[in-house]
Coordinates of C-alpha atoms in Angstrom, one line a residue:
Chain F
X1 CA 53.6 -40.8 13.6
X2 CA 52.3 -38.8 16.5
X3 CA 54.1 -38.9 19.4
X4 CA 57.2 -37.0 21.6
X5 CA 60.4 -36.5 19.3
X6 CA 63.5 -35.6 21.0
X7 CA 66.5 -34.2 19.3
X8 CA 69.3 -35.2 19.6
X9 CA 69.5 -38.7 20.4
X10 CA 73.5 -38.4 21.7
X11 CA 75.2 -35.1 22.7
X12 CA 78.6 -34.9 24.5
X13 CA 79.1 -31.1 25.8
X14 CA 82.5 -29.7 28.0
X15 CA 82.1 -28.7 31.6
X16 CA 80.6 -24.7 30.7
X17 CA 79.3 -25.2 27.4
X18 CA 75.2 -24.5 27.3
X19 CA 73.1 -26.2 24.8
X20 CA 69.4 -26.8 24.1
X21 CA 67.7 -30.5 24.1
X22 CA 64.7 -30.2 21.6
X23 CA 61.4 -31.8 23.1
X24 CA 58.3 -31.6 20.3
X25 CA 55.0 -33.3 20.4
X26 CA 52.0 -33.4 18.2
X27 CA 49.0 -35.0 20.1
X28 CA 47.9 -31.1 21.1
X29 CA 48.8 -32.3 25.2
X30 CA 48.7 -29.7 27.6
X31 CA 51.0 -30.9 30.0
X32 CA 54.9 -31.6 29.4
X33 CA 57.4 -32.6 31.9
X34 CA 61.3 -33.0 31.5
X35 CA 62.9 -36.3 33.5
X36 CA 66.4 -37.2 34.1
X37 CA 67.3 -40.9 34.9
X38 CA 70.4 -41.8 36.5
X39 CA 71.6 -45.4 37.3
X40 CA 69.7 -46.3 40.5
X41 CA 67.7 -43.4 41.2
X42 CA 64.7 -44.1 38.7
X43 CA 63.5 -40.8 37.1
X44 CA 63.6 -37.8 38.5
X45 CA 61.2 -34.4 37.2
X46 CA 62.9 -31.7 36.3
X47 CA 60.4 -29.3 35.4
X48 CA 57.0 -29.2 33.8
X49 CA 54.4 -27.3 31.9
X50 CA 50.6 -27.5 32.4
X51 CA 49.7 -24.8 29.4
X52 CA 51.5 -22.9 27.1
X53 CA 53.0 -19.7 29.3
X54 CA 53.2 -21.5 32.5
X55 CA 55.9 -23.6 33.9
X56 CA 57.3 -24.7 37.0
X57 CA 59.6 -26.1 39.0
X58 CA 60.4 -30.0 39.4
X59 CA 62.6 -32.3 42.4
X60 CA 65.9 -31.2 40.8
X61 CA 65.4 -28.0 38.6
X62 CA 68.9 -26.5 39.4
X63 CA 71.4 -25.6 36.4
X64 CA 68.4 -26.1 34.1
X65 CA 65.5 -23.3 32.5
X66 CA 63.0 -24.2 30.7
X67 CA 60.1 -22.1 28.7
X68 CA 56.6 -23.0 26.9
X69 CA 55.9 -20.6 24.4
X70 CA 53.7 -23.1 22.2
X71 CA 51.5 -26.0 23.0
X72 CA 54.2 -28.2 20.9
X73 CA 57.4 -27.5 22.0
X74 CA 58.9 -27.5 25.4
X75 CA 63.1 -27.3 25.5
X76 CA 65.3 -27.3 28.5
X77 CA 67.7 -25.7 28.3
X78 CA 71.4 -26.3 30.3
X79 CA 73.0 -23.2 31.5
X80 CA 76.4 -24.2 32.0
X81 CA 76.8 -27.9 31.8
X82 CA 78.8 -29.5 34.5
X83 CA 79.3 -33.6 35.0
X84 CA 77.0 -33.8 36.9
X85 CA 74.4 -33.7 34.6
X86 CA 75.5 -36.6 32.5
X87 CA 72.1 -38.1 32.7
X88 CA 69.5 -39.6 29.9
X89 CA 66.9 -37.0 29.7
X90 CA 63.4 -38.2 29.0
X91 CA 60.0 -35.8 27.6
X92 CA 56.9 -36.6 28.1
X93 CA 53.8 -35.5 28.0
X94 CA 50.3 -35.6 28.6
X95 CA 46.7 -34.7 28.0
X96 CA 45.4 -33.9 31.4
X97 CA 46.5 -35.0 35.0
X98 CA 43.6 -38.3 34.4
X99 CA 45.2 -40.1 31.4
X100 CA 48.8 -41.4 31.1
X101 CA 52.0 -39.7 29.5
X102 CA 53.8 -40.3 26.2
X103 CA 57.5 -40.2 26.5
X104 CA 60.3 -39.6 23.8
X105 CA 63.1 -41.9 23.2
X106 CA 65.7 -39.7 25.3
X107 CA 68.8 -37.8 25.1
X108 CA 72.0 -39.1 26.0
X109 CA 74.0 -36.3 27.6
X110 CA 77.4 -36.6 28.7
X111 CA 79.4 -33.5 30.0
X112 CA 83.3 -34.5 30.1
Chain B
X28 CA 61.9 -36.4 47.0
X29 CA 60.4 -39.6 45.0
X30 CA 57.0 -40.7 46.0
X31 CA 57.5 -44.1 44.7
X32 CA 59.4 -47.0 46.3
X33 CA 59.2 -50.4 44.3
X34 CA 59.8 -53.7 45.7
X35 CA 61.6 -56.1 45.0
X36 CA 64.5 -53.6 42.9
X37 CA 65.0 -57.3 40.5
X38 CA 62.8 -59.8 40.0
X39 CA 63.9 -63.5 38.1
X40 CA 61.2 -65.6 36.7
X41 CA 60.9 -68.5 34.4
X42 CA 58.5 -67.9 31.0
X43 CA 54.7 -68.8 32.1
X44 CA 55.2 -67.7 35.7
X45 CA 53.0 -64.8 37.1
X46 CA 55.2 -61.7 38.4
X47 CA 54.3 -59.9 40.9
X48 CA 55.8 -56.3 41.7
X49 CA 54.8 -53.5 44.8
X50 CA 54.8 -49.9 45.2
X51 CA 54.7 -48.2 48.5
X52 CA 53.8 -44.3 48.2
X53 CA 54.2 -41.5 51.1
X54 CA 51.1 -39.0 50.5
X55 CA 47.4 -39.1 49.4
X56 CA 47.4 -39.7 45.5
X57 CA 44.9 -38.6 42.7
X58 CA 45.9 -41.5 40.7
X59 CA 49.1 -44.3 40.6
X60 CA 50.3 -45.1 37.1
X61 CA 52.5 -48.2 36.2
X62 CA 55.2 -47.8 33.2
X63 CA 57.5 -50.4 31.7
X64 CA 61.1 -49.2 30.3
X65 CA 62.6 -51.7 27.6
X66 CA 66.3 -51.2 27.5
X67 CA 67.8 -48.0 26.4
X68 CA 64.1 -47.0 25.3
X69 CA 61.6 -44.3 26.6
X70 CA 59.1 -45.6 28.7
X71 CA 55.6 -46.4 27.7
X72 CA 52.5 -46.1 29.6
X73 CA 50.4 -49.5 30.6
X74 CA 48.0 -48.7 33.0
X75 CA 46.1 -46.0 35.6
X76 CA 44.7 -46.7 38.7
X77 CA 42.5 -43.8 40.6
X78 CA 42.3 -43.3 44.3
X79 CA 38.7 -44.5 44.4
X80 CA 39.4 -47.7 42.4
X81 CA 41.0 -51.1 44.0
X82 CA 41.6 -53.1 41.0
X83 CA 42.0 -52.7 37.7
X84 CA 42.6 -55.2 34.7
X85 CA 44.3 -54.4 31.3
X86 CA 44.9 -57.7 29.5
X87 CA 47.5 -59.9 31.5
X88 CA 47.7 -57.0 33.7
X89 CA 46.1 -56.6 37.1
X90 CA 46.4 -53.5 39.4
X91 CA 45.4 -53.4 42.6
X92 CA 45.3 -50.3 44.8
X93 CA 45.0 -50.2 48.2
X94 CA 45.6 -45.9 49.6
X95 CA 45.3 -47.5 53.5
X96 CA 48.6 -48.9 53.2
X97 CA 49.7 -46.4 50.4
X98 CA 50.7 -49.4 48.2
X99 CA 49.9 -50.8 45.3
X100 CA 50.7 -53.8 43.3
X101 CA 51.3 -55.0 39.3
X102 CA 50.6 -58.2 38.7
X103 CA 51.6 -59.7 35.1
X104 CA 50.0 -63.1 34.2
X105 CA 51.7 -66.1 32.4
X106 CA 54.7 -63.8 31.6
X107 CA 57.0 -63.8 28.5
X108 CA 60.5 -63.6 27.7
X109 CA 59.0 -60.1 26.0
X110 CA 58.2 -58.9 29.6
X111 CA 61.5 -58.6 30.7
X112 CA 62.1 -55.0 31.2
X113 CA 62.1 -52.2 34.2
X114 CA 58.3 -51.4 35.8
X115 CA 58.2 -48.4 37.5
X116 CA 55.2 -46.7 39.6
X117 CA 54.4 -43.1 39.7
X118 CA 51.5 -41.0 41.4
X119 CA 49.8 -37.6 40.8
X120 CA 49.0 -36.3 43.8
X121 CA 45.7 -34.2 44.5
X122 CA 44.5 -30.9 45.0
X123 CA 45.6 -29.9 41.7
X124 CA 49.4 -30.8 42.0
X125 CA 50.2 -31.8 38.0
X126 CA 53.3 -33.7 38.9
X127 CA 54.0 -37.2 38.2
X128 CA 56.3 -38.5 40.6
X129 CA 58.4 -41.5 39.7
X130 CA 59.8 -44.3 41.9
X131 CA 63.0 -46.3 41.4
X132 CA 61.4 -49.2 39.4
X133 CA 61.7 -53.3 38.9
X134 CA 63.8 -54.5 37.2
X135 CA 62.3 -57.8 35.8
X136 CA 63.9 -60.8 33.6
X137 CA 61.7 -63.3 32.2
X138 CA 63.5 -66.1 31.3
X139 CA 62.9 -68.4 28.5

């Protein structure tokens, strides 16, 4: 089915570990964005991609890179995980700034 | 900082009533999108409004946009016990910006 797949679904890190959430889609969008949600603070944009090559930066883009080498694929990437990014991440994307965005299911992330 | 502020943050209805939920933005917009976000579940995309349009229809759906006040509202018709989920808002701004900024969304039970 075309769409945004995330991987994984459910990830529990340490405080310092680093891992990679997996973001993928198939619909040939240009644009890709990386959300966090918290409880009460609605979703917040990380970073996001209008091409592949070209990225930038979001409302919270600290402890996080990110890179676009392909149209389909956009990770993000934690550099040292701390609790405070126990979050559900969300992917979405897009085919141009007019239309509306496809999301993925989400990664729960919790850093202990 | 989020763009989007939705009001009410909960909303309690019986099935077959209309519900009625408001965004306030802070700058000019390109476009306002509304999403809903079933429980635990990505969100999914339900309707675009651009700057130049005041109202738009999509169904049981009705948008209206009004970029005087910077608000905008969602209005769902004859609702179900199947519309009970979060609605948030979120804007694109102009000149070129490819952001989609959320707010903190409305939380809405329908019950049966």
């Amino acid at each position: 089915n075309a769409g945004v797949t995330q991987t994984p679904k459910f990830q529990v890190l340490k405080t310092g570990q680093s891992m990679t959430l997996q973001c993928a889609q198939d619909m040939n969008h240009e644009y890709m964005s990386w959300y966090r949600q918290d409880p009460g603070m609605g979703l917040r944009l990380i970073h996001y991609s209008v091409g592949a090559g070209i990225t930038d930066q979001g409302e919270v883009p600290n402890g996080y890179n990110v890179s676009r080498s392909t149209t389909e694929d956009f990770p993000l990437r934690l550099l040292s995980a701390a609790p405070s990014q126990t979050s559900v991440y969300f992917c979405a994307s897009t085919r141009d700034r007019e239309s509306g965005y496809t999301f993925g299911s989400g990664t729960r992330l919790t850093v202990v | 900082s989020q763009q989007g502020e939705e009001d009410p943050q909960a909303l309690s209805i019986q099935e077959g009533e209309n519900a009625t939920m408001n965004c306030s933005y802070k700058t000019s917009i390109n476009n306002l999108q509304w999403y809903r976000q079933n429980s635990g579940r990505g969100l999914v995309h339900l309707i675009l409004i651009r700057s130049n349009e005041r109202e738009k229809h999509s169904g049981r759906l009705r948008v209206t946009l009004d970029t005087s006040k910077k608000s905008s509202s969602l209005l769902i018709t004859a609702s179900r016990a199947a519309d009970t989920a979060s609605y948030f808002c979120a804007t694109v701004r102009p000149g070129g910006s490819e952001k989609l900024v959320f707010g903190k969304g409305t939380k809405l039970t329908v019950n049966p």
